[in-house]
Tab-separated table of C-alpha atoms in Angstrom:
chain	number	residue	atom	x	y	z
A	1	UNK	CA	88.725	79.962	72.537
A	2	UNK	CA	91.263	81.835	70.822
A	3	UNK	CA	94.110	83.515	72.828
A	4	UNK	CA	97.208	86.110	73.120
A	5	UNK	CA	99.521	84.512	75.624
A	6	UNK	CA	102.568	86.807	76.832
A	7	UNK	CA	105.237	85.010	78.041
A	8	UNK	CA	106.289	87.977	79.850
A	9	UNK	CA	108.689	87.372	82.755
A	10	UNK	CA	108.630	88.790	86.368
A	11	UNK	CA	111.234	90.719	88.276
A	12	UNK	CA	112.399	87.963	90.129
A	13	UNK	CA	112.466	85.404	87.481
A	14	UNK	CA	114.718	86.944	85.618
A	15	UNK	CA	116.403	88.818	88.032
A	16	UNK	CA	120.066	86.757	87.607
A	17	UNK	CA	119.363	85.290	84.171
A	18	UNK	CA	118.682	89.119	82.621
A	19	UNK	CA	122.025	90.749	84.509
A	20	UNK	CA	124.182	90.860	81.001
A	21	UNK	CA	120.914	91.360	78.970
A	22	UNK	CA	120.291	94.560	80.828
A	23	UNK	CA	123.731	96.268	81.371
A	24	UNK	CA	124.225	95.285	77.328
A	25	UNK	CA	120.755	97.268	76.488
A	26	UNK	CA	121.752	99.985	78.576
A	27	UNK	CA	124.740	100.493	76.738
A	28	UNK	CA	123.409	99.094	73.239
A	29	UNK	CA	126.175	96.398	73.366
A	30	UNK	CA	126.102	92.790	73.707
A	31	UNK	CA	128.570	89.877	73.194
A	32	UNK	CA	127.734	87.497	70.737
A	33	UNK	CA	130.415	84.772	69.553
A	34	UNK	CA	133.426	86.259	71.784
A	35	UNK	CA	133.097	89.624	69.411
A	36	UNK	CA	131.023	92.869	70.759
A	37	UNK	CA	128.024	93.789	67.925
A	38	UNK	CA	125.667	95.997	68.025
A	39	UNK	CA	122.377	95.174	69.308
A	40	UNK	CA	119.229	97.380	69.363
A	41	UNK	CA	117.186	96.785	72.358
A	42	UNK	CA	114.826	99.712	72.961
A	43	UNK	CA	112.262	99.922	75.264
A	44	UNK	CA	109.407	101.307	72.910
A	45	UNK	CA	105.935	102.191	71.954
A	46	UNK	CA	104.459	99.505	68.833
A	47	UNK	CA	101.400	101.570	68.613
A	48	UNK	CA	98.860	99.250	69.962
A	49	UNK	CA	96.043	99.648	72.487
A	50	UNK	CA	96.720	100.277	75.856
A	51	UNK	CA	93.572	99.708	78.725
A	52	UNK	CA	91.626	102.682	79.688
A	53	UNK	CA	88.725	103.246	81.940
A	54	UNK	CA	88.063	101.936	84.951
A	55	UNK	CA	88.963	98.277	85.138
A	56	UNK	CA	87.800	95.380	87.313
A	57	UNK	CA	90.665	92.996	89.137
A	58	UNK	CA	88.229	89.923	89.432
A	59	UNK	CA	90.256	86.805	91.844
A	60	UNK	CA	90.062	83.010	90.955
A	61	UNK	CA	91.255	81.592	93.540
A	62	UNK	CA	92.228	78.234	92.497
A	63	UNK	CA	93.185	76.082	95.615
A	64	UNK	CA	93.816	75.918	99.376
A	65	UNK	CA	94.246	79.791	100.796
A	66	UNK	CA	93.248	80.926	103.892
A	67	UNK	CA	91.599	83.932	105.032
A	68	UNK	CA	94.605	85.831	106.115
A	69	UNK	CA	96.318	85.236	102.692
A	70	UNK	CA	92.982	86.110	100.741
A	71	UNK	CA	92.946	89.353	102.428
A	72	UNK	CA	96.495	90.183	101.385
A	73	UNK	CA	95.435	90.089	97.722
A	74	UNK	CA	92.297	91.785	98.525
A	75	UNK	CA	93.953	94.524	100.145
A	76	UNK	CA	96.644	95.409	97.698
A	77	UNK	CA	93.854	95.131	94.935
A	78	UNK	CA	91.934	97.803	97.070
A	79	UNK	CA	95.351	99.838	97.494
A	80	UNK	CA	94.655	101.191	94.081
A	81	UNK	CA	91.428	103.033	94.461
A	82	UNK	CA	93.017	105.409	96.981
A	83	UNK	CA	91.576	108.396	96.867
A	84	UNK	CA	91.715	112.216	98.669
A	85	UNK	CA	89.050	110.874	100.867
A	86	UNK	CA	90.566	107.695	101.825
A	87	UNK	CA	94.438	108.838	101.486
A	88	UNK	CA	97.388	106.711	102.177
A	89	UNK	CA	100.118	106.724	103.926
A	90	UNK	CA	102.819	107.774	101.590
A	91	UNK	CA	104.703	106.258	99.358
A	92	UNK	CA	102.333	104.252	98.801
A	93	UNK	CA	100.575	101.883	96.475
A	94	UNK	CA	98.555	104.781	94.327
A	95	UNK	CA	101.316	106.756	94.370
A	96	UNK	CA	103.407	103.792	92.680
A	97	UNK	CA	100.632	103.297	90.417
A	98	UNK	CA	100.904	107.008	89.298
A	99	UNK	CA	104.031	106.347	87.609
A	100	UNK	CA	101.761	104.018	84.817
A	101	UNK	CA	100.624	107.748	83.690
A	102	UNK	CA	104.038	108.512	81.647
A	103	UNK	CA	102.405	105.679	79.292
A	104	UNK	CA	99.609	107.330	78.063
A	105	UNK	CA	100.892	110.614	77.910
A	106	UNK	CA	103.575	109.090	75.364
A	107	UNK	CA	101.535	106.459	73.595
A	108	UNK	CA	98.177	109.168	73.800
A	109	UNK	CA	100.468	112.357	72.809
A	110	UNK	CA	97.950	114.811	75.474
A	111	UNK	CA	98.291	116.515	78.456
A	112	UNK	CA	95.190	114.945	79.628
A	113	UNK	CA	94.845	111.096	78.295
A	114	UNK	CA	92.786	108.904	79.130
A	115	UNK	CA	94.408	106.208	82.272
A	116	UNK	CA	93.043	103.307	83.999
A	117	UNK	CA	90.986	103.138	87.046
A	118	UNK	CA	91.451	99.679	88.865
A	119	UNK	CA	89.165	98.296	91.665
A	120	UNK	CA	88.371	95.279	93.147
A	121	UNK	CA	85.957	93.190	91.285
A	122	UNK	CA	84.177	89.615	91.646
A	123	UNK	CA	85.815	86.607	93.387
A	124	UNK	CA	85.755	82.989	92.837
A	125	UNK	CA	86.522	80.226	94.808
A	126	UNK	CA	87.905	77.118	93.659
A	127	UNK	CA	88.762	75.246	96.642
A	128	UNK	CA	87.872	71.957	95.521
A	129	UNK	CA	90.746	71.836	92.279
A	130	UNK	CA	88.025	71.142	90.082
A	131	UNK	CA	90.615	70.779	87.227
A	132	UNK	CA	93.264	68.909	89.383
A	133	UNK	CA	96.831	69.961	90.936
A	134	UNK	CA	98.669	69.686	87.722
A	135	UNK	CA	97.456	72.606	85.048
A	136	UNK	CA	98.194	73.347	81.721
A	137	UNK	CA	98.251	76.948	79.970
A	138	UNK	CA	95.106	75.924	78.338
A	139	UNK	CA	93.448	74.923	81.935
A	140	UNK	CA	94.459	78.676	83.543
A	141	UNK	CA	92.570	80.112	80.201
A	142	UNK	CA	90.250	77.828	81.239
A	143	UNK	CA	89.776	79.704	85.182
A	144	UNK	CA	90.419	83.035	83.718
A	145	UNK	CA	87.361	82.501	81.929
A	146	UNK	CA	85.110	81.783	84.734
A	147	UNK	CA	85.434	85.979	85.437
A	148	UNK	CA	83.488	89.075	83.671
A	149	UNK	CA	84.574	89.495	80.519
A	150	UNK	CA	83.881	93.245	79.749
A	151	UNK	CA	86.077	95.902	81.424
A	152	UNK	CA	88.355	93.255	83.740
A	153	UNK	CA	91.363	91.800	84.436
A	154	UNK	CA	90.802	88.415	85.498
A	155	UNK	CA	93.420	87.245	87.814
A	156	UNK	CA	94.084	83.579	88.146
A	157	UNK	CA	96.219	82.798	91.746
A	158	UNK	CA	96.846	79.005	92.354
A	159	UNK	CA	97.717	77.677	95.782
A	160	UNK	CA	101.798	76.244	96.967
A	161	UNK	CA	100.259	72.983	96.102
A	162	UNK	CA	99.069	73.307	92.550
A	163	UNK	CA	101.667	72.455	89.597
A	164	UNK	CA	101.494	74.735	86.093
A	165	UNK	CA	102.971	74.357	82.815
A	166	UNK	CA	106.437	76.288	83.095
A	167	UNK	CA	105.790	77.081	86.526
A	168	UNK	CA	109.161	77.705	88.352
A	169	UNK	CA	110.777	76.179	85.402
A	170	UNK	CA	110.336	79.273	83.084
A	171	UNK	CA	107.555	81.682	84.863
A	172	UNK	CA	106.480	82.627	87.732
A	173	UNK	CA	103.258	83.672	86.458
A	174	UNK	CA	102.321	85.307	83.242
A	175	UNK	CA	99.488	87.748	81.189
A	176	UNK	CA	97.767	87.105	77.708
A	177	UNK	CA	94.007	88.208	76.833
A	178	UNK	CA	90.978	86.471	75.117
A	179	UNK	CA	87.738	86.678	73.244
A	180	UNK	CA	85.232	87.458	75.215
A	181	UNK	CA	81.695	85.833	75.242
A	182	UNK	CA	80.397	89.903	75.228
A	183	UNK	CA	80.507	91.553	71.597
A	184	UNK	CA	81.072	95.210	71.027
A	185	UNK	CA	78.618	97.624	69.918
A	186	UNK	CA	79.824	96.960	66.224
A	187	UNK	CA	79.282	93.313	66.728
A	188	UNK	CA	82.787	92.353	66.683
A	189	UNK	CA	84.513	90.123	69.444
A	190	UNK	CA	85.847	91.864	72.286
A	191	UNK	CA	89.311	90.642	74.383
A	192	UNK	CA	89.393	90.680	77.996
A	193	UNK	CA	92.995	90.809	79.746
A	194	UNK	CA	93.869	87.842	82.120
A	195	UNK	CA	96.940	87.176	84.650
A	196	UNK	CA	97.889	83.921	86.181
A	197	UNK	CA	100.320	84.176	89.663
A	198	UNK	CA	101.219	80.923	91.374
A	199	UNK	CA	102.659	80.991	95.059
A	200	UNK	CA	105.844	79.531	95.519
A	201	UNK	CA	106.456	79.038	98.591
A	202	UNK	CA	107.029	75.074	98.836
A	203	UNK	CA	107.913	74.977	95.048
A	204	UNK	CA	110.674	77.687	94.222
A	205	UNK	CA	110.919	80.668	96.899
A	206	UNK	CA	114.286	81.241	95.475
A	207	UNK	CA	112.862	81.863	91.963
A	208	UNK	CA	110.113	83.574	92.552
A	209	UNK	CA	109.552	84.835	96.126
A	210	UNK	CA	113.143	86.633	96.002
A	211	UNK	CA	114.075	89.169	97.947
A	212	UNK	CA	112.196	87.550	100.963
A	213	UNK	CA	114.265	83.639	100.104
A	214	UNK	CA	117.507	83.111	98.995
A	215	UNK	CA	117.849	83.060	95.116
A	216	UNK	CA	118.928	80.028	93.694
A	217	UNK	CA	121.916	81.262	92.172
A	218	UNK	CA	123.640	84.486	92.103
A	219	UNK	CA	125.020	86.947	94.603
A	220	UNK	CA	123.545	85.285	97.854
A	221	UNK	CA	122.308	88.054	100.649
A	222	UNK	CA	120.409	87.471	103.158
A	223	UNK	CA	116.775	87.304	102.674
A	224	UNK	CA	114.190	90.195	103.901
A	225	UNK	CA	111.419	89.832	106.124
A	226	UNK	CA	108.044	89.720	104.211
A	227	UNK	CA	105.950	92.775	105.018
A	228	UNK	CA	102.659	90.997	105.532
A	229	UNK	CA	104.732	87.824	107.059
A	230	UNK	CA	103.893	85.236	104.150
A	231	UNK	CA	107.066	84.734	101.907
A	232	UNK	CA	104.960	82.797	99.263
A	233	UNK	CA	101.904	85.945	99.087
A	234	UNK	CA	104.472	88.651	99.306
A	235	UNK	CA	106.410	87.167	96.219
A	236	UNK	CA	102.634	86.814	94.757
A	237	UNK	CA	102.267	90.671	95.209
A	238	UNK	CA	105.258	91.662	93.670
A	239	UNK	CA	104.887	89.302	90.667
A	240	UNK	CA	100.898	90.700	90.652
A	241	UNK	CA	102.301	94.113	90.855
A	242	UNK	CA	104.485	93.269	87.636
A	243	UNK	CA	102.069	92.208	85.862
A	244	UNK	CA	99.112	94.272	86.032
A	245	UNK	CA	101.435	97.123	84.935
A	246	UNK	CA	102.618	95.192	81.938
A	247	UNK	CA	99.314	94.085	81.483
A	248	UNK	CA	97.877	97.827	81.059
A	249	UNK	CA	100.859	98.798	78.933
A	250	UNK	CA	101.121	95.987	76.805
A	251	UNK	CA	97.444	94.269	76.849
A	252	UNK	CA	97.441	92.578	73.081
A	253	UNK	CA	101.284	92.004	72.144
A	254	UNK	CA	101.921	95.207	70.194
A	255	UNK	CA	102.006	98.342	73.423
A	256	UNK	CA	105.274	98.943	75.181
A	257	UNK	CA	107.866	96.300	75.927
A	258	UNK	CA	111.508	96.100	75.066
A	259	UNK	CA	112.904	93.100	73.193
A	260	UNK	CA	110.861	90.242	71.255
A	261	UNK	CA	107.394	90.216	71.235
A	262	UNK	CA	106.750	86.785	72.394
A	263	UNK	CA	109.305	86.994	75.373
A	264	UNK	CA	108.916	91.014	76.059
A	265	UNK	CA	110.553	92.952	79.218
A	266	UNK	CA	107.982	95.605	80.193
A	267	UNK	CA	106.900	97.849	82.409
A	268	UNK	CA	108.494	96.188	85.643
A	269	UNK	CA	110.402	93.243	83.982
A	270	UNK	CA	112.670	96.096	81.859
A	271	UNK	CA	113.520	97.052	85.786
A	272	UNK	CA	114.309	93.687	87.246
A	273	UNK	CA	115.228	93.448	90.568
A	274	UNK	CA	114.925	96.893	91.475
A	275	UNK	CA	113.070	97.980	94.004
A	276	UNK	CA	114.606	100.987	95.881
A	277	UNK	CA	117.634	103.072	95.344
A	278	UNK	CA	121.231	101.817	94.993
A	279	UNK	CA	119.821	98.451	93.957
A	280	UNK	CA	122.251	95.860	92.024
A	281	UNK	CA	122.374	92.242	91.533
A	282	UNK	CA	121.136	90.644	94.601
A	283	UNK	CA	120.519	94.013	96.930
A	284	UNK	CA	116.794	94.967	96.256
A	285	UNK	CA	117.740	98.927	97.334
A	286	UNK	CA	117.703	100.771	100.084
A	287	UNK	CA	114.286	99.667	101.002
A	288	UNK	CA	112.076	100.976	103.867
A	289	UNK	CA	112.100	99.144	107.121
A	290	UNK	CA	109.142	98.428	109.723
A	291	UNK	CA	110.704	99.081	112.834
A	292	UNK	CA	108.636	96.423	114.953
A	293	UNK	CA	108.435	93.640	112.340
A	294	UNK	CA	111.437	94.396	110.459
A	295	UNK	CA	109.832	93.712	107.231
A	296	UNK	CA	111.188	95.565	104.212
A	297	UNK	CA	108.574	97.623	102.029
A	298	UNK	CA	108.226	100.827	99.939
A	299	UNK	CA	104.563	101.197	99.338
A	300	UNK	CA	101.777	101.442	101.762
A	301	UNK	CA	98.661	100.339	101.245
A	302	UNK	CA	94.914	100.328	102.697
A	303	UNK	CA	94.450	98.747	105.900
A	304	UNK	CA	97.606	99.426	107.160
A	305	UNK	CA	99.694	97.165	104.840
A	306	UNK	CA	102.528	97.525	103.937
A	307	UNK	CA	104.012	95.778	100.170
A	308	UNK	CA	106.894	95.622	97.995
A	309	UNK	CA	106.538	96.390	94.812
A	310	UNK	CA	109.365	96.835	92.011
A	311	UNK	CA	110.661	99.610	89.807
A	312	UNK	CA	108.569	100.842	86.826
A	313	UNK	CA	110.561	102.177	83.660
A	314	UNK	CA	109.566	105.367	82.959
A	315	UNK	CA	109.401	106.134	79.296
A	316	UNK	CA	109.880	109.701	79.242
A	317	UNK	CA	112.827	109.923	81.171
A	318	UNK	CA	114.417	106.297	79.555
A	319	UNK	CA	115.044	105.397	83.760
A	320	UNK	CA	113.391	102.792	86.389
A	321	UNK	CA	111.663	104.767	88.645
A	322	UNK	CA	111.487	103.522	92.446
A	323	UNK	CA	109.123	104.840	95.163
A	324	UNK	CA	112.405	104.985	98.079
């Protein structure tokens, strides 16, 4: 089955490694060689497709979760479909999700474009590791295929106990598409959009569950409370959060994303580790606090949850935009 795989990186991943990348980009400077050149790092439109319509989020679950964790997911997939009769408390996650808008309004050129709906789809249970603890790229295309293929995003979310290709190492979870069994009406192949989030918890918390574990290098703060009280889910959320919005923005390889194609910042990722105001290098911002857990959040969502989710770069005013 062919495939587009984005080696996009999350907020967290890169949140230390990316600290000179981004300050050069902001100022359109970097150091190469001991001697400052120019370098052009835009975050930009390539004129490609961005998703539309109302889109299903169907869950493989590929491992050991348990209810509580399931329900996590579940509930920040649902946290989307808020609506004026089932409002949230603010901010919250639909409000966060508004921000995606500025895309299509820049990429569409109208006052009224077309956006994305998303809602909670199918789920699939793979308790059993039918493919074994130890997957390759080619094995997560593999689960992400199990899904719909029409009008999805198929999100692939492997247990603490499951190993992937560049997990930890180089990702902490990643987006690509491919060709759907389903044609279009003109009989061509369609693509379908697919994410793949591994928990870190007993692997590399300080990679990829930052700001609730220490990072592994860096400025070293102390670490936040989790808002649902599972380090290893909560750093799933956030790295979810990333990227279904560069997933919608930057489906196929060629929609908005700053830097190479292969390797792109986007949506989140151009914002990493920001998630409130007066963030910087190993402070996540001036984050909202739950005064009887004292869990750190921005977003609410339904059921009484509460998330964090990170920055998103807003394209028409060229800044990361935070919910606090």
């Amino acid at each position: 089955m062919a495939s587009k795989n984005i080696q996009t990186k999350t907020p967290m991943q890169i949140l230390f490694a990316m600290v000179l990348l981004n300050v050069a980009s902001a100022t359109g400077r970097v150091l190469l060689n001991g001697k400052e050149e120019q370098e052009t790092m835009l975050f930009q439109y390539h004129n490609g497709p961005l998703l539309t319509g109302k889109m299903s989020i169907n869950l493989i679950w590929y491992g050991q979760f348990n209810p509580s964790q399931k329900a996590i997911i579940a509930d920040f997939i649902a946290s989307f479909g808020s609506s004026s009769q089932h409002p949230q408390v603010q901010p919250s996650v639909a409000m966060w999700w508004e921000n995606i808008e500025q895309y299509y309004y820049t990429a569409i050129k109208s006052k009224k474009p077309s956006s994305v709906q998303l809602f909670l789809g199918s789920q699939i249970f793979d308790q059993d590791y039918s493919l074994g603890k130890s997957l390759k790229m080619q094995q997560i295309e593999q689960l992400a295929a199990k899904g719909d293929q029409m009008n999805c995003i198929n999100v692939v979310l492997t247990s603490s106990d499951v190993a992937v290709e560049g997990f930890c190492s180089s990702k902490c979870g990643t987006h690509g598409s491919l060709l759907s069994k389903a044609s279009t009406a003109n009989g061509r192949s369609a693509k379908f959009a697919y994410i793949w989030v591994g928990n870190s918890q007993s692997r590399c918390p300080g990679q990829c569950a930052w700001p609730f574990h220490q990072p592994i290098y860096g400025p070293q703060s102390p670490s936040l409370v989790a808002p649902n009280n599972d380090m290893g889910l909560d750093g799933m959320v956030i790295n979810l959060a990333s990227l279904l919005a560069g997933t919608i923005t930057n489906p196929f390889g060629n929609g908005y994303y700053q830097g190479p194609a292969d390797a792109p910042l986007e949506a989140a990722s151009a914002c990493t580790g920001i998630y409130a105001k007066g963030a910087y290098p190993g402070y996540a911002g001036d984050l909202l606090v739950d005064p009887t857990s004292g869990a750190s959040y921005n977003a609410h969502g339904t059921n009484e949850r509460e998330f964090l989710l990170p920055a998103l770069y807003d394209p028409s005013t060229s800044t990361c935009s935070t919910l606090v």
